[in-house]
PDB file of C-alpha atoms in Angstrom:
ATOM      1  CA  UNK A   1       0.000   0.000   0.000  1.00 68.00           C
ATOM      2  CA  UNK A   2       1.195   3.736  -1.076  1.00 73.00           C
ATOM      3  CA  UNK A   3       1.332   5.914   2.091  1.00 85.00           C
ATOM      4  CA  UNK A   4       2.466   9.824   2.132  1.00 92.00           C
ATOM      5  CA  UNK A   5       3.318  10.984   5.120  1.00 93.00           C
ATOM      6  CA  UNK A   6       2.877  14.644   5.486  1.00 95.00           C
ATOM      7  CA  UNK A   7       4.190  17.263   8.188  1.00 95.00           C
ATOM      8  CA  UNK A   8       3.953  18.968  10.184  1.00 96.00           C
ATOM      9  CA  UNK A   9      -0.105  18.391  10.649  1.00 94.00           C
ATOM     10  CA  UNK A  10      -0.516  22.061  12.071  1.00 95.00           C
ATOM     11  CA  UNK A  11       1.198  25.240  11.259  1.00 96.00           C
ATOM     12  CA  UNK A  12       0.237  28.713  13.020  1.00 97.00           C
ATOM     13  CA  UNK A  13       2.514  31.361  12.178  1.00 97.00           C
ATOM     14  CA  UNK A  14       2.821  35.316  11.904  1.00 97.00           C
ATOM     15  CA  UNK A  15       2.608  37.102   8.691  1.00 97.00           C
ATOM     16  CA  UNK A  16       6.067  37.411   6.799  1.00 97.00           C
ATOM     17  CA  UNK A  17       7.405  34.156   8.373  1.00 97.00           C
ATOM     18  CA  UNK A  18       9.132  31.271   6.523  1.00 97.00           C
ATOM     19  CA  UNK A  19       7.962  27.495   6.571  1.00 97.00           C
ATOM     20  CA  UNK A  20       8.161  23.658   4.933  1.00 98.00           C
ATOM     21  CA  UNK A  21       6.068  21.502   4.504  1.00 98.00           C
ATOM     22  CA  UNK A  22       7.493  18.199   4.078  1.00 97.00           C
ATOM     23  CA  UNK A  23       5.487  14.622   1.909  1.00 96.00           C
ATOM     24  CA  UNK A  24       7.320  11.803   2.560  1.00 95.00           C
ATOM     25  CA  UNK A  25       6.978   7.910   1.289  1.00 93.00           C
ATOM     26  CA  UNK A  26       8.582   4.754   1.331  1.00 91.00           C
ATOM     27  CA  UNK A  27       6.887   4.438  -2.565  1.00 91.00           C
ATOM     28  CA  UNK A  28       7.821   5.720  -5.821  1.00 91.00           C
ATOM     29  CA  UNK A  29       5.461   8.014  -7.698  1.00 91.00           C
ATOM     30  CA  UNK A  30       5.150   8.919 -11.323  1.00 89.00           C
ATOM     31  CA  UNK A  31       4.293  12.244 -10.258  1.00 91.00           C
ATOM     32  CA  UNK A  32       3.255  14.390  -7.509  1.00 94.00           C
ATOM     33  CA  UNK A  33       1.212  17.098  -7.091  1.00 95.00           C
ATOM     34  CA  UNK A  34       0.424  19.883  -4.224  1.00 96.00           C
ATOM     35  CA  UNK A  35      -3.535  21.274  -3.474  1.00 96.00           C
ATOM     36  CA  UNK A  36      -4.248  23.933  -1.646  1.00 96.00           C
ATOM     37  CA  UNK A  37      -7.967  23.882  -0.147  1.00 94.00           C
ATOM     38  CA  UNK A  38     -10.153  26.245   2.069  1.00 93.00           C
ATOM     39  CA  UNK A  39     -12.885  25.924   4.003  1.00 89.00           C
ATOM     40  CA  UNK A  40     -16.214  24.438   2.225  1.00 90.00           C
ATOM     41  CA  UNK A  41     -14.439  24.139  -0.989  1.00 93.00           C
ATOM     42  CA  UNK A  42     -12.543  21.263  -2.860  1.00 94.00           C
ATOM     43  CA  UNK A  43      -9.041  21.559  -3.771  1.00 95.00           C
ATOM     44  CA  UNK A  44      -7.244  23.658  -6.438  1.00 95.00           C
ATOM     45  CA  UNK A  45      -3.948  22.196  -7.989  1.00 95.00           C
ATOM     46  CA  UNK A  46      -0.964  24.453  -7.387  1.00 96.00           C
ATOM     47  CA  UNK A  47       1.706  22.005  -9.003  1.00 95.00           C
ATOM     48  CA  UNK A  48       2.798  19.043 -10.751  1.00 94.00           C
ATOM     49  CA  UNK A  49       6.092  17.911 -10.640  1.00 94.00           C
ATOM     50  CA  UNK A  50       7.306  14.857 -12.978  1.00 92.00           C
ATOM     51  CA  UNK A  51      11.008  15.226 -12.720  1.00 91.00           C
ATOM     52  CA  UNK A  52      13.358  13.590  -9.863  1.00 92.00           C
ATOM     53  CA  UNK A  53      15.426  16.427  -8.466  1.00 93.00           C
ATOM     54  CA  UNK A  54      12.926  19.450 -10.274  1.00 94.00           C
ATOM     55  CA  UNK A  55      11.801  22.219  -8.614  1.00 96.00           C
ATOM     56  CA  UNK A  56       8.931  24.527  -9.782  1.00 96.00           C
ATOM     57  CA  UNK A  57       8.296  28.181  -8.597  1.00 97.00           C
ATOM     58  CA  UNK A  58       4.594  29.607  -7.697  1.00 95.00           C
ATOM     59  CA  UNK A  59       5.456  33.218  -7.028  1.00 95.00           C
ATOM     60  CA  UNK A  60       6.244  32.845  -3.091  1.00 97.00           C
ATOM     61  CA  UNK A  61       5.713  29.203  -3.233  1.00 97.00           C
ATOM     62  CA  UNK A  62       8.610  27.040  -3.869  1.00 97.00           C
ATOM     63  CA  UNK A  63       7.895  22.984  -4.960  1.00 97.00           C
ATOM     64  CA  UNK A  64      10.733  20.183  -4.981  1.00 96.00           C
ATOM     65  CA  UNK A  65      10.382  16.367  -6.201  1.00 95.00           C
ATOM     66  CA  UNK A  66      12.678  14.550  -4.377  1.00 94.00           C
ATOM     67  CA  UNK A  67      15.646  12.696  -6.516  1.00 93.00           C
ATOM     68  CA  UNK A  68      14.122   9.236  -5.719  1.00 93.00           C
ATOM     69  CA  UNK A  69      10.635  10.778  -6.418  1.00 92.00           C
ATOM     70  CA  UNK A  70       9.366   9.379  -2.956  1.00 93.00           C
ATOM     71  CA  UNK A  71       8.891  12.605  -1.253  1.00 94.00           C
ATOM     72  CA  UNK A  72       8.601  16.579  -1.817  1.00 96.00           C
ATOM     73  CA  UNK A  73       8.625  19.629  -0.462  1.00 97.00           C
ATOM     74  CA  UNK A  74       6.566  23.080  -0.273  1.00 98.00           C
ATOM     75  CA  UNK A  75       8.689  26.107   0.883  1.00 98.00           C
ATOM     76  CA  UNK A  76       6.675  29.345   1.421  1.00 97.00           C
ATOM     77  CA  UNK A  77       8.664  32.528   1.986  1.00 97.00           C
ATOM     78  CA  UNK A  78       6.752  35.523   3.813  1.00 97.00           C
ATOM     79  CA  UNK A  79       3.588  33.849   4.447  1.00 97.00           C
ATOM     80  CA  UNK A  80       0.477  36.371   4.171  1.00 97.00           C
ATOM     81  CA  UNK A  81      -2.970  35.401   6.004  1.00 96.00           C
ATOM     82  CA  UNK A  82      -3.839  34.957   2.280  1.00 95.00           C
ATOM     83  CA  UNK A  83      -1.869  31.481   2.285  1.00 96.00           C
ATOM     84  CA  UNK A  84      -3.832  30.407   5.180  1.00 96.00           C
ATOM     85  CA  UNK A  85      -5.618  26.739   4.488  1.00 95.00           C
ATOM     86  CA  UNK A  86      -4.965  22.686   3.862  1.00 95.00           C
ATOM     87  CA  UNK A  87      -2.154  21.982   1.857  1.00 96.00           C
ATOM     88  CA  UNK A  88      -1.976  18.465   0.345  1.00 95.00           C
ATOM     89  CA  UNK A  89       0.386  16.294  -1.215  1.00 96.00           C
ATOM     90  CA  UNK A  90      -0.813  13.947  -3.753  1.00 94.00           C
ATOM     91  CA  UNK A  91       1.481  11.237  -5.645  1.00 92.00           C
ATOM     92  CA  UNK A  92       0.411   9.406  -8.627  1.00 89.00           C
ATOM     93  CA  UNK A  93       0.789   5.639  -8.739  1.00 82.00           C
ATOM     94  CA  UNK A  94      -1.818   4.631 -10.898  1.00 81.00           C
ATOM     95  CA  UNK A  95      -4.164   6.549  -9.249  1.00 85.00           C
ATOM     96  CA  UNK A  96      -3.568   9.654  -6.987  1.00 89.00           C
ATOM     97  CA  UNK A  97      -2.658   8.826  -3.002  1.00 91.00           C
ATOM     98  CA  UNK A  98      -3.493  12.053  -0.917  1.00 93.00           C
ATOM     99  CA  UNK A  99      -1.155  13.064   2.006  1.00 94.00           C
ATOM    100  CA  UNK A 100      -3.357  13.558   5.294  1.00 93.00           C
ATOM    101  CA  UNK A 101      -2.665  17.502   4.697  1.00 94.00           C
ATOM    102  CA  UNK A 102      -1.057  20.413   6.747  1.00 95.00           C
ATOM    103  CA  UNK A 103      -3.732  23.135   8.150  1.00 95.00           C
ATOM    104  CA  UNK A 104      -1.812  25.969   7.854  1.00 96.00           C
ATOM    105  CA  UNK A 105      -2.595  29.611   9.741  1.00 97.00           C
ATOM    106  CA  UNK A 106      -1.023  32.998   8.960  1.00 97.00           C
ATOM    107  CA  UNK A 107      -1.866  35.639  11.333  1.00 97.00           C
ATOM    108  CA  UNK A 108      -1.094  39.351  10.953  1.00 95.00           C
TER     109      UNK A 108
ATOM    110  CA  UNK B   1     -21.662  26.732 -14.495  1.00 54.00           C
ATOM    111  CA  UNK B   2     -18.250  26.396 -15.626  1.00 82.00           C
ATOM    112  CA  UNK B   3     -16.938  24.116 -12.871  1.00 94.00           C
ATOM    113  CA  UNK B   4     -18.257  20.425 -10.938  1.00 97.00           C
ATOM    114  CA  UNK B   5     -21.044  21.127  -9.063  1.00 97.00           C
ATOM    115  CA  UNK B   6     -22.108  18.681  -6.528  1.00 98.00           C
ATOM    116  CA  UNK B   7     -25.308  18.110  -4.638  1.00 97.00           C
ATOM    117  CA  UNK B   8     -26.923  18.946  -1.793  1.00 97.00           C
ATOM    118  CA  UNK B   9     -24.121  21.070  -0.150  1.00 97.00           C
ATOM    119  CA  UNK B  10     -24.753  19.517   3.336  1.00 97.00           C
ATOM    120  CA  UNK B  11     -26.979  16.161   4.246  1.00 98.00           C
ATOM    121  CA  UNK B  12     -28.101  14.943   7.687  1.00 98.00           C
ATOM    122  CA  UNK B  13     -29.565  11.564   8.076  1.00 98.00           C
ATOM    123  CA  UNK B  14     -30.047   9.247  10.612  1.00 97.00           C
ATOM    124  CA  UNK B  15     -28.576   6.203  11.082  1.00 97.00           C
ATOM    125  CA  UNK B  16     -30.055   3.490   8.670  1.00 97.00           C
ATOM    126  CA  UNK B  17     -31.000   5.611   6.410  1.00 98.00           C
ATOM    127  CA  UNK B  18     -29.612   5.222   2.335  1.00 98.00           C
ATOM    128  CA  UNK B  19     -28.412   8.902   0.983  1.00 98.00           C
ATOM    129  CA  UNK B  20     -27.615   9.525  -2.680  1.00 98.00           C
ATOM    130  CA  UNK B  21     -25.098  12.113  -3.352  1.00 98.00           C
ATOM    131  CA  UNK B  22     -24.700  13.741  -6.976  1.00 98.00           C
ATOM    132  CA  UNK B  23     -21.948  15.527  -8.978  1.00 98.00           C
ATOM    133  CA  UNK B  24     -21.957  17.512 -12.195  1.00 97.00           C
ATOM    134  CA  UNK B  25     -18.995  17.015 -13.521  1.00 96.00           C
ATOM    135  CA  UNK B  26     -17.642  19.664 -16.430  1.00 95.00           C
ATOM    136  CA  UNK B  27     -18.680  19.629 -19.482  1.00 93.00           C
ATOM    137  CA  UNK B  28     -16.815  16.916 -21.528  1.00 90.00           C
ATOM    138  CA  UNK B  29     -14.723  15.837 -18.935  1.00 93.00           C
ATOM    139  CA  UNK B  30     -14.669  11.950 -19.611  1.00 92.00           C
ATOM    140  CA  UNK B  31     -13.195  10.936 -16.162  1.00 93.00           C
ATOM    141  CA  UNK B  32     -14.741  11.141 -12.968  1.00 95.00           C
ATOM    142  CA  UNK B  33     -13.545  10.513  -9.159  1.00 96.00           C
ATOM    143  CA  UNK B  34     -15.275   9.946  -5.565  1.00 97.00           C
ATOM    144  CA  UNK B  35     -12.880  10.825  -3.008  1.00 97.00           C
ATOM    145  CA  UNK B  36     -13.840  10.833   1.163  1.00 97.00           C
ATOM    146  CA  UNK B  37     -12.356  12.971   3.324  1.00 95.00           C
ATOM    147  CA  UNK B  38     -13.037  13.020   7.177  1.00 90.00           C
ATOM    148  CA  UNK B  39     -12.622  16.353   8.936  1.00 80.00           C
ATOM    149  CA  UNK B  40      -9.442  17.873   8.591  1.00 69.00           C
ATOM    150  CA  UNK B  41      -7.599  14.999   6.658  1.00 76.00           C
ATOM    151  CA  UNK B  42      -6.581  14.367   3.603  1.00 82.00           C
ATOM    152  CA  UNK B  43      -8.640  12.400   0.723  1.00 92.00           C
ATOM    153  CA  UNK B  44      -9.216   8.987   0.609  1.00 93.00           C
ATOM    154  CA  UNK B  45     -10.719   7.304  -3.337  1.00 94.00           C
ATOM    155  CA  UNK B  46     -13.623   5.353  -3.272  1.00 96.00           C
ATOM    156  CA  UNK B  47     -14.125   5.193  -7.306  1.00 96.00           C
ATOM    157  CA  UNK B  48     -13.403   6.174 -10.527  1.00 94.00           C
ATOM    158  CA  UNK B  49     -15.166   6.401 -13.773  1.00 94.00           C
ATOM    159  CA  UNK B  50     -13.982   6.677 -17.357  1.00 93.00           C
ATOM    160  CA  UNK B  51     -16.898   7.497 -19.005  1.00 92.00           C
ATOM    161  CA  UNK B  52     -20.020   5.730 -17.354  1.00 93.00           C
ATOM    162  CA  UNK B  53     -17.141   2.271 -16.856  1.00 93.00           C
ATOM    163  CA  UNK B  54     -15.322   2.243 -13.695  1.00 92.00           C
ATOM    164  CA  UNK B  55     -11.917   0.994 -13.869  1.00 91.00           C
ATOM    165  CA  UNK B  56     -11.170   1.011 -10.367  1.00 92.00           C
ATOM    166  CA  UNK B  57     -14.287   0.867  -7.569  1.00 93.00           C
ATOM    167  CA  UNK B  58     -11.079  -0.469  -4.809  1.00 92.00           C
ATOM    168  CA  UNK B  59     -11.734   2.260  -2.687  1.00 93.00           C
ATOM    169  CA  UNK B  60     -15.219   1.425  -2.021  1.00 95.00           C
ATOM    170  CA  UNK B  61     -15.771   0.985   1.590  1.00 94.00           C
ATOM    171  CA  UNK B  62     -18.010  -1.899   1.849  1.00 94.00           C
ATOM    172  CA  UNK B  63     -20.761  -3.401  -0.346  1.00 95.00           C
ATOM    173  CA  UNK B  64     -23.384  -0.743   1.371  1.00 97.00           C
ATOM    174  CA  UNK B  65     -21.762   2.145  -1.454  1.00 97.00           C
ATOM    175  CA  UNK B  66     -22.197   1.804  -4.687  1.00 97.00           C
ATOM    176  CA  UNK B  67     -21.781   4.455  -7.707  1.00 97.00           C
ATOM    177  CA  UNK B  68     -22.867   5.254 -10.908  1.00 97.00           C
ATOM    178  CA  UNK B  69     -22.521   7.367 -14.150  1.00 96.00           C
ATOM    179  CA  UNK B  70     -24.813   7.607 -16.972  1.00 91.00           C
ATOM    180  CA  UNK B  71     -24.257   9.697 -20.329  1.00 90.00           C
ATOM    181  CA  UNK B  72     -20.813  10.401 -19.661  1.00 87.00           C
ATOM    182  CA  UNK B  73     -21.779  12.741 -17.228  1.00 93.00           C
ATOM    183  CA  UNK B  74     -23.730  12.707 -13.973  1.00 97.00           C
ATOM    184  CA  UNK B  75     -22.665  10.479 -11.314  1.00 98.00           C
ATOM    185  CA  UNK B  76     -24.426   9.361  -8.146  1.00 98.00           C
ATOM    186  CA  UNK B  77     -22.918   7.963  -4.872  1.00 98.00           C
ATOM    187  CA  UNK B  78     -25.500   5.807  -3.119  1.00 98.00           C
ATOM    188  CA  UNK B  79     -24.697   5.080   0.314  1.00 98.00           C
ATOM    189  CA  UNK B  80     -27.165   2.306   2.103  1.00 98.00           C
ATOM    190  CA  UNK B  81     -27.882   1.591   5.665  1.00 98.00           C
ATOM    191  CA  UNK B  82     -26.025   4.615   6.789  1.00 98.00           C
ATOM    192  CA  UNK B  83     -23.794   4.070   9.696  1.00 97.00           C
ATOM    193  CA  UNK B  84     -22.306   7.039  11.730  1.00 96.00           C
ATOM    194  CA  UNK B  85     -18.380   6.184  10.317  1.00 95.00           C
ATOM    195  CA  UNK B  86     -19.776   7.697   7.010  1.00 96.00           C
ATOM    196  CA  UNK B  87     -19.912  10.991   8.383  1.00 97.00           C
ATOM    197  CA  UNK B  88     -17.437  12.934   6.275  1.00 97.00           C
ATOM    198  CA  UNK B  89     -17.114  15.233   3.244  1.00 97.00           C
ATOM    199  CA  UNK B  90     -17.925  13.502  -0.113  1.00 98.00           C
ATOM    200  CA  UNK B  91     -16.218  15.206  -2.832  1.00 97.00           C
ATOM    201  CA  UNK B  92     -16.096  14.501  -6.351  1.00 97.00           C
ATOM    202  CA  UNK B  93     -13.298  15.752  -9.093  1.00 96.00           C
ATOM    203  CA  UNK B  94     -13.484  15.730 -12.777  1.00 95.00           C
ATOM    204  CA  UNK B  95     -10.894  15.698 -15.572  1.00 92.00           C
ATOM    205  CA  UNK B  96     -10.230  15.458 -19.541  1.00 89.00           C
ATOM    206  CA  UNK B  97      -8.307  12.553 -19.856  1.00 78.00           C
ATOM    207  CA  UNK B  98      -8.372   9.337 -18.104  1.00 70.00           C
ATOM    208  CA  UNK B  99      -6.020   9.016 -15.465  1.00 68.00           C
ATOM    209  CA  UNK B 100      -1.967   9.755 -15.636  1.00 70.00           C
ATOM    210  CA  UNK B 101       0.905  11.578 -14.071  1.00 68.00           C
ATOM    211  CA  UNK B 102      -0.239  14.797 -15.808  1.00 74.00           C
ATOM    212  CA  UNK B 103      -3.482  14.980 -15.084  1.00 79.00           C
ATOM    213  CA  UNK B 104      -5.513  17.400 -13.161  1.00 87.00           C
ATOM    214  CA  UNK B 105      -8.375  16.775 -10.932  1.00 92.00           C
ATOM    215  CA  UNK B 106     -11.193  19.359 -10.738  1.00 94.00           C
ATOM    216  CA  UNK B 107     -12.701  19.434  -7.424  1.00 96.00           C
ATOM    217  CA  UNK B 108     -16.459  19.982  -6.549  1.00 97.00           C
ATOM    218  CA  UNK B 109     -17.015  21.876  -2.945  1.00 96.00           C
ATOM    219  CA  UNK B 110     -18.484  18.562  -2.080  1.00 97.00           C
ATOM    220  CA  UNK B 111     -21.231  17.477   0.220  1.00 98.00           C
ATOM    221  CA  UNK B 112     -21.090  17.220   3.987  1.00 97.00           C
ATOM    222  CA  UNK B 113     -22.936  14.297   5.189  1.00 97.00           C
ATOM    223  CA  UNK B 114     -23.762  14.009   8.684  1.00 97.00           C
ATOM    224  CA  UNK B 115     -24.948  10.387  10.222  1.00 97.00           C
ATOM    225  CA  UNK B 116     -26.841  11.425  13.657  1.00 96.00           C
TER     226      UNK B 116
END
């Protein structure tokens, strides 16, 4: 069974902090992807990444596929209450395994 | 509308009871997914359609859900004999191609069902 492990669980920090997110497996995926989701709504894709090793920029938001492609990264620099919500890992393995998220919270 | 619409928004039933839970996917999107998530986790698949065939129904609970998809497009989530363990978000993505790396998943807001 494909398992991503995804942490930390909770985040609460100020407005123009840094933090990482880590998604971690023992698997290999095809691909992974990162959603972002807020309250009452279903998730919006943010990212792909295909590529051992590749990293994609999202403005602030920085996204890293692991070499072995079993784990990833989200870096956001100066967080805004704006970034505030779930943030979920996803790798594809025939079908797409979901990380149990990371409930992040900004405050000003 | 322009994106997968899902219906009703919230649904509270009592314990027993069968529900039926329905998504819109958009227009001439040919595959179709059922994912559960509980509160505050992250999403677990119950099914997936390619057109109204599903490939892959392993993520089906127990024999008490069942799904289907007619015309390509609408899709219903049947839940019998309700137990309070179903209690969770139902949410249901959409996308243009059957599934691969590549692919992106359009979510629905989903529906919150409640089990009293």
């Amino acid at each position: 069974t494909q398992l991503l492990e995804q942490s930390p669980q909770f985040l609460s920090i100020q407005e123009g902090e840094n933090l990482t997110v880590y998604c971690n497996s023992s698997s290999v995926f095809s691909s992974l992807q990162w959603y972002r989701q807020e309250p009452g709504e279903g998730p919006v894709l943010l990212v792909t990444v295909v590529t051992g090793g590749e990293v994609k920029k999202l403005k602030r938001l920085t996204f890293q596929f692991g070499d072995a492609r079993k784990d990833s990264s989200l870096h956001i620099t100066a967080a805004q209450p704006g970034d505030t919500g779930l943030y979920l890992c996803a790798g594809y393995g025939g079908k797409l395994i979901f990380g149990q998220g990371t409930e992040l919270s900004v405050k000003p | 509308g322009a994106g997968v619409s899902q219906s009703p928004s919230n649904k509270v039933t009592e314990k027993g009871k069968d529900v039926e839970l329905r998504c819109d996917p958009i227009s001439g999107h040919t595959a179709l997914y059922w994912y559960r998530q509980s509160l505050g986790q992250g999403l677990e698949f119950l099914i997936y359609f390619q057109g109204n065939s599903a490939p892959d129904k392993s993520g089906l609970p127990s024999d008490r859900f069942s799904a289907e998809r007619t015309g390509g497009s609408v899709s219903t989530l049947t839940i019998q004999r309700t137990q309070q363990e179903d209690s969770a978000v139902y949410l249901c993505a959409s996308s243009s191609q059957g599934t691969n790396e590549y692919n992106e998943q359009f979510f629905g807001p989903g529906t919150r069902l409640t089990v009293l």
